[in-house]
Short mmCIF file of C-alpha atoms in Angstrom, two decimals:
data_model
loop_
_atom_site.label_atom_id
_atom_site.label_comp_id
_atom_site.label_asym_id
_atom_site.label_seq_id
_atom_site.Cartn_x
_atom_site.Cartn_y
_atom_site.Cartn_z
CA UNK A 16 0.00 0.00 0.00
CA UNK A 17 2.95 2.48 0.83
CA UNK A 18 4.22 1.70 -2.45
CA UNK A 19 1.19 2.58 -4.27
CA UNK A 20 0.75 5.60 -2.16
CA UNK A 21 4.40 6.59 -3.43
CA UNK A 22 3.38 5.97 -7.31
CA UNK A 23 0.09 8.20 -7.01
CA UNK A 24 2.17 10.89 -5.55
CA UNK A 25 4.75 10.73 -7.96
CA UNK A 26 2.17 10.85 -10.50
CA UNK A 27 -0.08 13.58 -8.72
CA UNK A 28 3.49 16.27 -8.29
CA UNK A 29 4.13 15.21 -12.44
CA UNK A 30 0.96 16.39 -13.79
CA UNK A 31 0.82 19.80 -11.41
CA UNK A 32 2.68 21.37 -14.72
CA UNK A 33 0.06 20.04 -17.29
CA UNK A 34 -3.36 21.24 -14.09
CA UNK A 35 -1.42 24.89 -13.62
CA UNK A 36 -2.98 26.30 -16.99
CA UNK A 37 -6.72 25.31 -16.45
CA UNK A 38 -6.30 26.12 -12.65
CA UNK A 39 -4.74 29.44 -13.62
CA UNK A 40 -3.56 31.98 -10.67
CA UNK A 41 -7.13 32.36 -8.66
CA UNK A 42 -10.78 30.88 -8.05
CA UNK A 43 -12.14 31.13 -11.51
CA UNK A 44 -10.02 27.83 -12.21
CA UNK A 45 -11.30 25.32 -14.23
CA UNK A 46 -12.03 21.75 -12.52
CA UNK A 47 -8.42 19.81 -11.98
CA UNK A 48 -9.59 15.83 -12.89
CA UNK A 49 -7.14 13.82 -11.34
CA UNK A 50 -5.88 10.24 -12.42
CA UNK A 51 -8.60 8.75 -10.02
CA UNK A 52 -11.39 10.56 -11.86
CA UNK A 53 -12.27 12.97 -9.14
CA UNK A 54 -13.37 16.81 -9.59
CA UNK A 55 -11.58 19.04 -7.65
CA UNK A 56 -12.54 21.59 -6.01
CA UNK A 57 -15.35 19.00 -5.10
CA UNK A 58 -15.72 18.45 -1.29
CA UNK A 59 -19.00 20.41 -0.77
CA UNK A 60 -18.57 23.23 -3.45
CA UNK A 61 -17.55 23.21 -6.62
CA UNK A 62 -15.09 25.60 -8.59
CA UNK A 63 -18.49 27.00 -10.19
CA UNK A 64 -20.00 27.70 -6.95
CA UNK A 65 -17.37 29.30 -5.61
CA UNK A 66 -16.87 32.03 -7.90
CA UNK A 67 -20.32 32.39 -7.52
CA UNK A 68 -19.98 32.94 -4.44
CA UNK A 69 -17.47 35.65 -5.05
CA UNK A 70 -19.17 37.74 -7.86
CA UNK A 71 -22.38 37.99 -5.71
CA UNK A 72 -20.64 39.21 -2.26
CA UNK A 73 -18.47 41.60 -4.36
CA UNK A 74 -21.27 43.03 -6.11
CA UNK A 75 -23.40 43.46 -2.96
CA UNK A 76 -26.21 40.79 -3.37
CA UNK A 77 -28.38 39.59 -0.55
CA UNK A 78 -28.37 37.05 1.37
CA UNK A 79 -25.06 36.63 0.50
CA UNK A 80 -23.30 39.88 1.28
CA UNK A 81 -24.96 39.52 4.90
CA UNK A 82 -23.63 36.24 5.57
CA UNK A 83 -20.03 36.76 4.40
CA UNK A 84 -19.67 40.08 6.99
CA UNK A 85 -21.60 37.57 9.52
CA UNK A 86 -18.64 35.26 8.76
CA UNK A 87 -15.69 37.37 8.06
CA UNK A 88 -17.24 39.08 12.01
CA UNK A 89 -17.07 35.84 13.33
CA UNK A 90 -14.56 34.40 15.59
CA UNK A 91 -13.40 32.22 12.93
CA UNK A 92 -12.96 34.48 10.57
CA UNK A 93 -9.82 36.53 12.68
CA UNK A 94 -6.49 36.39 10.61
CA UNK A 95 -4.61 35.89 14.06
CA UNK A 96 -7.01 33.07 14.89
CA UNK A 97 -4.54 30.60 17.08
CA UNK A 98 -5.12 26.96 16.99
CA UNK A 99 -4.81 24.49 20.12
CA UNK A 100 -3.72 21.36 18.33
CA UNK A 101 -3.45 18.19 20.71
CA UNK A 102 -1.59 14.87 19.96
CA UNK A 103 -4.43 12.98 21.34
CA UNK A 104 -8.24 13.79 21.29
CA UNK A 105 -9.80 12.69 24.41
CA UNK A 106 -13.34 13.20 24.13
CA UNK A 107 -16.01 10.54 26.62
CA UNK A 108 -19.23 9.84 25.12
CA UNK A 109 -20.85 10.72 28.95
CA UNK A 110 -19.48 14.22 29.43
CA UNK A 111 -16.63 12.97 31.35
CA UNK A 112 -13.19 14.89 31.51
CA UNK A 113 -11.86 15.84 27.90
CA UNK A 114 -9.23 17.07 26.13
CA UNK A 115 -9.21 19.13 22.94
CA UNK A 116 -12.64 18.09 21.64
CA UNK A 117 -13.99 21.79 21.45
CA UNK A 118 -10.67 23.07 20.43
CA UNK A 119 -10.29 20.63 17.73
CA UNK A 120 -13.67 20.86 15.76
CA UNK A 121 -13.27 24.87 16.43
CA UNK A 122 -10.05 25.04 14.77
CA UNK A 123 -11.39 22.87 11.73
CA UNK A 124 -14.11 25.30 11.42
CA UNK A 125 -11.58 28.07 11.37
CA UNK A 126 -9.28 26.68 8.89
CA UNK A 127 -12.82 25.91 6.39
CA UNK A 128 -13.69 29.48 7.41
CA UNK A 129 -10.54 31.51 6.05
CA UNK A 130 -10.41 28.78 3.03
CA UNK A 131 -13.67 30.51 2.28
CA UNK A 132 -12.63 34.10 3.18
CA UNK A 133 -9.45 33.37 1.30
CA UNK A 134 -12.15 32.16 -2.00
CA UNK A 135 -14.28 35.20 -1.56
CA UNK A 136 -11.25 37.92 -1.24
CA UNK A 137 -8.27 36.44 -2.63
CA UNK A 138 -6.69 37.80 0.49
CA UNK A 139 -3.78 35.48 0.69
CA UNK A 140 -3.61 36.29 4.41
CA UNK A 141 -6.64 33.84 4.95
CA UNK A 142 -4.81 31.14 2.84
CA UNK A 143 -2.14 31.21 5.31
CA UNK A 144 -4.44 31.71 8.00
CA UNK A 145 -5.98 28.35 7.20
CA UNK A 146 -2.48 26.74 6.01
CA UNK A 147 -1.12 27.54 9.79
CA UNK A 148 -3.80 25.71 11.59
CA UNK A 149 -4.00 22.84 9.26
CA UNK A 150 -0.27 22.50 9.79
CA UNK A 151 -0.39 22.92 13.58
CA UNK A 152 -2.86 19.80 13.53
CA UNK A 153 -1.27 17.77 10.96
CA UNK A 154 2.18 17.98 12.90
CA UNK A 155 0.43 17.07 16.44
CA UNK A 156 -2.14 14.90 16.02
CA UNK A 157 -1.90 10.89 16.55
CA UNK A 158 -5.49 9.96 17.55
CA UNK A 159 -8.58 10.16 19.22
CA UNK A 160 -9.70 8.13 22.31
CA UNK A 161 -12.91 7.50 24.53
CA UNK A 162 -16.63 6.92 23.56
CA UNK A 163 -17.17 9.54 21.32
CA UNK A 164 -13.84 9.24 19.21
CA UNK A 165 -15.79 8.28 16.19
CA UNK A 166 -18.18 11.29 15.84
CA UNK A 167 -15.48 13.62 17.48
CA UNK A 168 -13.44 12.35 14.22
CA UNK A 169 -16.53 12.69 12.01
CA UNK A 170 -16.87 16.25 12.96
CA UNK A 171 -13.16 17.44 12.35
CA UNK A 172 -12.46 15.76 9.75
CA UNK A 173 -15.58 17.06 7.67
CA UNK A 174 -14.38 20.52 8.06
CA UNK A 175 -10.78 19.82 7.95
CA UNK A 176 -11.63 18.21 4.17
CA UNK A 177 -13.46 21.16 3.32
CA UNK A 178 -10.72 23.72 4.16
CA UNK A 179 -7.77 21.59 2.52
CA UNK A 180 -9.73 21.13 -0.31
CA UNK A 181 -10.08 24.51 -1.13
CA UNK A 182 -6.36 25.98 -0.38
CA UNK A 183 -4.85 23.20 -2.21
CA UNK A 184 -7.20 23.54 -5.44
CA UNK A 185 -7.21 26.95 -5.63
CA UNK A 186 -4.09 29.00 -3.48
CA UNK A 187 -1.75 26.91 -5.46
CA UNK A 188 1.22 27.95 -2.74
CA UNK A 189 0.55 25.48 0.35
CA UNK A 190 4.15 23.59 0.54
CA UNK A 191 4.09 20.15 -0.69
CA UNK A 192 5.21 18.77 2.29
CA UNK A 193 1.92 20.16 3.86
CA UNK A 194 -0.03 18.58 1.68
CA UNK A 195 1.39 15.49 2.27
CA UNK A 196 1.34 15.50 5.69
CA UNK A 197 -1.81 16.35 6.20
CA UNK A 198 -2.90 13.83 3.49
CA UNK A 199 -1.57 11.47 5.69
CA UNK A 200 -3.58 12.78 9.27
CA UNK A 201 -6.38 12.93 6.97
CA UNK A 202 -5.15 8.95 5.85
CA UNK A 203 -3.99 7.24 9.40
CA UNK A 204 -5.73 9.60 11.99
CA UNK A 205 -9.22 10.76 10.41
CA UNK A 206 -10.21 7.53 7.95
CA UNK A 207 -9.70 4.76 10.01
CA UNK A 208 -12.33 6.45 13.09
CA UNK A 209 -15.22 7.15 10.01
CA UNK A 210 -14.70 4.11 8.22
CA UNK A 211 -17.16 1.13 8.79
CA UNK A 212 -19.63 3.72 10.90
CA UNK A 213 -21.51 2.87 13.84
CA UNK A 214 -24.56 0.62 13.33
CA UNK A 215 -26.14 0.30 16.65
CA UNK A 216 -25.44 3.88 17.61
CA UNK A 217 -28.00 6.80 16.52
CA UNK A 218 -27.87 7.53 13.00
CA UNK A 219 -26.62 10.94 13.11
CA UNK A 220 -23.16 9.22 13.65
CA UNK A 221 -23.22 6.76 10.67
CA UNK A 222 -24.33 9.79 8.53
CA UNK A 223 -21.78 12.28 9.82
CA UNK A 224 -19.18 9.43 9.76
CA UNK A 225 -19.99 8.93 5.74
CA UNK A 226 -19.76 12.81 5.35
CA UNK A 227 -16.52 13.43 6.90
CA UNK A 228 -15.20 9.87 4.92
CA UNK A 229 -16.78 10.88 1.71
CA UNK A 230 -15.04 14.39 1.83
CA UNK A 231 -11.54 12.60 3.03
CA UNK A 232 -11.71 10.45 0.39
CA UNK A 233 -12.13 13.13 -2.73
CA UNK A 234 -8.87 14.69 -1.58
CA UNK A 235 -6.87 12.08 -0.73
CA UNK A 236 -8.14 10.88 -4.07
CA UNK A 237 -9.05 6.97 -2.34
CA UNK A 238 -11.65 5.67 -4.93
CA UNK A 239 -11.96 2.51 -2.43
CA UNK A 240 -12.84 4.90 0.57
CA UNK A 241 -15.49 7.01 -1.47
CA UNK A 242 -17.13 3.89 -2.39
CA UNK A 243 -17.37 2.61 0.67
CA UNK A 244 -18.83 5.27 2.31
CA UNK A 245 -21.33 5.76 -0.53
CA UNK A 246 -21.94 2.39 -0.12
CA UNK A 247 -23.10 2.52 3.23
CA UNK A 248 -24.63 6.03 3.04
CA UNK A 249 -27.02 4.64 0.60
CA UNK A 250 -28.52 1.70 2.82
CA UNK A 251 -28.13 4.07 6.09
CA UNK A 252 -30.35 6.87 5.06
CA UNK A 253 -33.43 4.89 4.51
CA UNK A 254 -32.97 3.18 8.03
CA UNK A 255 -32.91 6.99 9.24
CA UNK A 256 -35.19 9.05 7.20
CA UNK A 257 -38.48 6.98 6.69
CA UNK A 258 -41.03 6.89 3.45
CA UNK A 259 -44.17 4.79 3.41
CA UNK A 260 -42.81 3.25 0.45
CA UNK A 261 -40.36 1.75 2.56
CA UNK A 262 -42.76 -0.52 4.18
CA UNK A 263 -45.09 -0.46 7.28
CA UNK A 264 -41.89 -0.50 10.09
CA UNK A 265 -38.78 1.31 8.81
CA UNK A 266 -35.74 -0.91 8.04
CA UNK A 267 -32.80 -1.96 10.27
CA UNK A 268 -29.52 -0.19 10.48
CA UNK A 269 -27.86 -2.45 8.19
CA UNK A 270 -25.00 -4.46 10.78
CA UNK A 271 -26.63 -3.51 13.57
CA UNK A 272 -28.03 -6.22 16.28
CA UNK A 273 -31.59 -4.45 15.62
CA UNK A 274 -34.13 -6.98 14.15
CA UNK A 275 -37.30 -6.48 15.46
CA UNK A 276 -40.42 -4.45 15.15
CA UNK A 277 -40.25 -4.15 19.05
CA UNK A 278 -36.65 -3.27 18.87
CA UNK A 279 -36.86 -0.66 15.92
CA UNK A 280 -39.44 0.97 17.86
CA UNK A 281 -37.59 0.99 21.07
CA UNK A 282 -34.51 2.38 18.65
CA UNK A 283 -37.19 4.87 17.32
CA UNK A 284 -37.73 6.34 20.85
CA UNK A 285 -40.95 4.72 21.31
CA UNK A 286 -42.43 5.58 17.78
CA UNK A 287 -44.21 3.27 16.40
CA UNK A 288 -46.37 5.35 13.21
CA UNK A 289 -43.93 5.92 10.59
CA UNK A 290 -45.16 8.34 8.16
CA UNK A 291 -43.40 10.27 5.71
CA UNK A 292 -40.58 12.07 6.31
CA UNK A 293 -39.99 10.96 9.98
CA UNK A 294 -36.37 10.29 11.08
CA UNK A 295 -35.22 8.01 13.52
CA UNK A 296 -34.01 10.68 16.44
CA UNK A 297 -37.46 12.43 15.63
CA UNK A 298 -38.99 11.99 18.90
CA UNK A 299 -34.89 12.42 20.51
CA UNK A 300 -35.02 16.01 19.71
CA UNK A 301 -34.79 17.84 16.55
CA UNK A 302 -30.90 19.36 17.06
CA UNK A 303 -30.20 15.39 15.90
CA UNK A 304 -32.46 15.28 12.80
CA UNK A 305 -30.62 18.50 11.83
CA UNK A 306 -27.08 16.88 12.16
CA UNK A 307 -28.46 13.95 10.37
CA UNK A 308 -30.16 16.52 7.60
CA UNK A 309 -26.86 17.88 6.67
CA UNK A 310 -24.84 15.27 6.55
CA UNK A 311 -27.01 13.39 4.10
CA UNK A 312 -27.51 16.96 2.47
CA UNK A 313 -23.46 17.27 2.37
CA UNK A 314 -22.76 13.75 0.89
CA UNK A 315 -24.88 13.93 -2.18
CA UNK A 316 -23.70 16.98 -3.05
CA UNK A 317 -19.92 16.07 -2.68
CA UNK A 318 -21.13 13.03 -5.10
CA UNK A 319 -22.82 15.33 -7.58
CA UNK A 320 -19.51 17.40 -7.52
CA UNK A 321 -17.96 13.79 -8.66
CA UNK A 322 -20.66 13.36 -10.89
CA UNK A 323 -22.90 10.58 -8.71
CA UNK A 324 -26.17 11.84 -8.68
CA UNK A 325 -27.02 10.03 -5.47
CA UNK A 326 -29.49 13.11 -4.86
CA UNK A 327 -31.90 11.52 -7.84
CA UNK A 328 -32.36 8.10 -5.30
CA UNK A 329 -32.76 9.95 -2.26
CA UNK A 330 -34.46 13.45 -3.01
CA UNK A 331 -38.22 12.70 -2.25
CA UNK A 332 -37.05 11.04 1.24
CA UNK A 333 -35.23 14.50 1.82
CA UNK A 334 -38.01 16.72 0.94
CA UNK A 335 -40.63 14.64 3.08
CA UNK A 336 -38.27 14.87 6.24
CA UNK A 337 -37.37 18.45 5.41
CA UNK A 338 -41.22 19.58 5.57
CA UNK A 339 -41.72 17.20 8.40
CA UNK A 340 -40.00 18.67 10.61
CA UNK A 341 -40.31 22.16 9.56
CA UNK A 342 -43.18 22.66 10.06
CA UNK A 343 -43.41 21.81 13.31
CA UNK A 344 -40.76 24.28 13.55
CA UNK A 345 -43.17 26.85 12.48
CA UNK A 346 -45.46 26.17 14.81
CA UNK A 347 -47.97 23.66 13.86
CA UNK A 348 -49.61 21.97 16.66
CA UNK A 349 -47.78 18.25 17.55
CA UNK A 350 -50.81 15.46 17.46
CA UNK A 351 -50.85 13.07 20.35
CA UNK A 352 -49.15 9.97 18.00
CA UNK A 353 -46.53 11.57 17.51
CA UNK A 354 -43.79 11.42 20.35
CA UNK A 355 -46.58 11.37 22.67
CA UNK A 356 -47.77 14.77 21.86
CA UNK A 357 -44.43 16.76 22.35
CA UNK A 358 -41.13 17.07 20.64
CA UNK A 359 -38.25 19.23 21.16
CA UNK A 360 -37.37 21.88 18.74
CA UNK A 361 -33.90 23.24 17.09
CA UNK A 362 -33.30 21.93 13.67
CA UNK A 363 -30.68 24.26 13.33
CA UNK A 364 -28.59 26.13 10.19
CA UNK A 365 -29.15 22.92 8.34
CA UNK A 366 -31.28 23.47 4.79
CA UNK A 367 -29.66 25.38 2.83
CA UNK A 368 -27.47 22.52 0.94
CA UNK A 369 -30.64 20.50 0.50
CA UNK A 370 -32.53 23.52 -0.74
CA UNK A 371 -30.38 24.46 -3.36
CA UNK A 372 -30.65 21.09 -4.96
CA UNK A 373 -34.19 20.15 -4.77
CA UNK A 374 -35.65 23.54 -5.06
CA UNK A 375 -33.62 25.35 -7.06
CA UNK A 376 -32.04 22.56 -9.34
CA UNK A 377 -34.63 20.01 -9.56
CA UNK A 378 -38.05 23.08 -9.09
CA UNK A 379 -39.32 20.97 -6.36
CA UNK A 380 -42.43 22.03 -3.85
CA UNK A 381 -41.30 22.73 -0.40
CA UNK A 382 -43.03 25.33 1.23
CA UNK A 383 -42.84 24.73 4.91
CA UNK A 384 -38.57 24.73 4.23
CA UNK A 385 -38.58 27.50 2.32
CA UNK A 386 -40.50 29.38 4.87
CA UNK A 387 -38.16 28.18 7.98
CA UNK A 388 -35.19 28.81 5.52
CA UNK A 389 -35.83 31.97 5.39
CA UNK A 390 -36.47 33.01 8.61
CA UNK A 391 -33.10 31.18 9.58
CA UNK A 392 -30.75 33.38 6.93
CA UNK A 393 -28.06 34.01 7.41
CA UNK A 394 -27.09 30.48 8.58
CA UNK A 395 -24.53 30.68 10.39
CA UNK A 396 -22.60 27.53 11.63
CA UNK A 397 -23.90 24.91 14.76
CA UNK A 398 -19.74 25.05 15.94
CA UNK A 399 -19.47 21.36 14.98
CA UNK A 400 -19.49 20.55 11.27
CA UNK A 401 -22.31 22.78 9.65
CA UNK A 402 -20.92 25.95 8.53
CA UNK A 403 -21.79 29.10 6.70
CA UNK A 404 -24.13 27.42 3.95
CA UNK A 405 -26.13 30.13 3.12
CA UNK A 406 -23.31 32.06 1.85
CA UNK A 407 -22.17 29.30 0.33
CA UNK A 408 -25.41 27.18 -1.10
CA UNK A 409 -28.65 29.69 -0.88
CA UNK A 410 -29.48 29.43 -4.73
CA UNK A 411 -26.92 28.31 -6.05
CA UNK A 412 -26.95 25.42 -8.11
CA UNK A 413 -23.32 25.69 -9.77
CA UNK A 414 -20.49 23.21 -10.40
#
């Protein structure tokens, strides 16, 4: 494997002469295709979108211009931003003492945050804002330990994909030797935490896992990685997000010990009416269904950037869970079969990526979003993996 690892390197640093013309000097680059096939920039946004992006916040355009000053204001957005990398992530899935979790998805966040500045201004201080806290993590970090290593991973290393996949498409002057090493956190710290998910856990972790090892695998260019997690993604989300079409009970997280009718509903919080559009953590709280949202939101649109439509298998499942909850988050009354009457609130800054594709792509009906969507702009970021999107995604159906 190390020797293969060697030979698409070699081959990656000889065709960086042949990429440098379409990628030219900025952000209106054309896509790079590496030998693998894969699009880049293409973990989240595309090269389209971001120069997008750009045009609209330069020329003043709203939502956008809002949520770029919201951004650039926020603390994630300071040029003298200092990271707190730690060599090993303790974080205990019971609240217990930790060690770095905050610090580490907060500094992932930052380094995504000036990659975006960075895209919008062509400020290089950003680029080297973000280039000096991936490096501080990629020269410290060695693992993660304790109950909630996985997610804690899934988390980071969604952001941290985002941000390096940005600078290195599109600053063209990150060192090699940073690239490479933190290719290889990404590799031997990040990958082997997401890979294989969690199947008796709630589904908000499989989902986020698959997002942060879908995004991973686009820039470390691992075909076997991005099918995997596609692979599960695709038999995850409708154990999580149920359609009547499914069947009368949803189905089992595939590998998990979960069988039963009895046991699906005790994994469904004591739900046992399934209509469209409710998610598994439905009647947990809401906050949950949101990470879940944009994780599945996140993943087929880092597949459309690599030109899997996986949003043409699951879009109806997204819409009915998107109005599902949404309108409850409006303010419609909660009938008595549903989570016994009450359910607790706080989707969260997490439609915007869905949005964009089925509404403004694909013309679908979706009032009840569009109406919460609204009253949520600018999104801002939940301080975990879900970041800036409607800067970033709020009509704007680009490559």
């Amino acid at each position: 494997m190390r020797g293969l690892r060697a030979i698409r390197l070699v081959c990656a640093v000889l065709l960086i002469p042949l990429l440098v013309p379409l990628l030219g000097a900025g952000p209106a680059a054309a896509h790079a295709v590496v030998p693998q096939g894969f699009r880049h920039p293409g973990v989240l946004l595309g090269q389209g979108q971001l120069d997008i992006i750009r045009r609209r916040v330069h020329a003043g355009q709203e939502p956008w211009a809002s949520a770029f000053e919201a951004m650039k204001a926020s603390r994630y957005g300071q040029t003298g931003y200092t990271p707190h990398p730690r060599d090993v992530v303790v974080c205990p899935w019971d609240n217990g003492p930790s060690n770095g979790c905050a610090d580490e998805r907060e500094d992932a966040l930052a380094a995504y945050t000036q990659a975006l500045l960075w895209s919008v201004t062509q400020d290089r201080t950003h680029a080297e804002a973000a280039i000096r806290i991936m490096d501080a993590w990629s020269g410290t970090v060695r693992d993660h330990t304790e109950g909630d290593a996985g997610l804690q991973a899934a988390w980071a290393g969604a952001s941290w994909a985002r941000a390096a996949e940005i600078i290195r498409w599109t600053y063209h002057e990150w060192p090699q030797w940073g690239v490479e090493r933190f290719s290889d956190m990404l590799r031997d710290v990040y990958l082997p935490e997401v890979a294989g998910g969690a199947p008796d856990y709630n589904g908000n972790w499989d989902l986020t896992m698959e997002d942060a090892e879908t995004g991973i695998a686009v820039f470390l260019d691992d075909r076997h990685a991005f099918d995997e997690a596609i692979g599960r993604f695709r038999e995850r989300v409708r154990a999580y997000f149920h359609l009547a079409s499914d069947g009368p009970v949803p189905p089992a997280p595939p590998g998990s010990s979960i069988r039963t009718p009895d046991q699906i509903a005790a994994y469904w919080y004591g739900q046992r009416e399934y209509p469209d559009g409710i998610a598994q953590e439905t009647c947990r709280n809401f906050k949950h269904v949101g990470y879940s949202l944009a994780a599945t939101a996140h993943i087929a649109e880092t597949a459309f950037h690599q030109g899997l439509d996986l949003w043409s298998e699951i879009h109806d499942r997204v819409r009915a869970a998107l109005e599902f909850h949404t309108r409850y988050e409006l303010g419609e009354h909660v009938p008595g079969w549903l989570c016994g009457g009450h359910v607790e609130l706080g989707l969260g800054p997490v439609t915007e990526v869905a949005v964009n594709h089925l509404r403004y792509r694909l013309g679908m009906e979706m009032p009840q979003t569009l109406l919460y969507t609204a009253r949520q702009r600018p999104e801002g970021t939940n301080d975990l993996f879900v970041a800036w999107e409607t800067l970033t995604h709020a009509d704007n159906p680009g490559w």
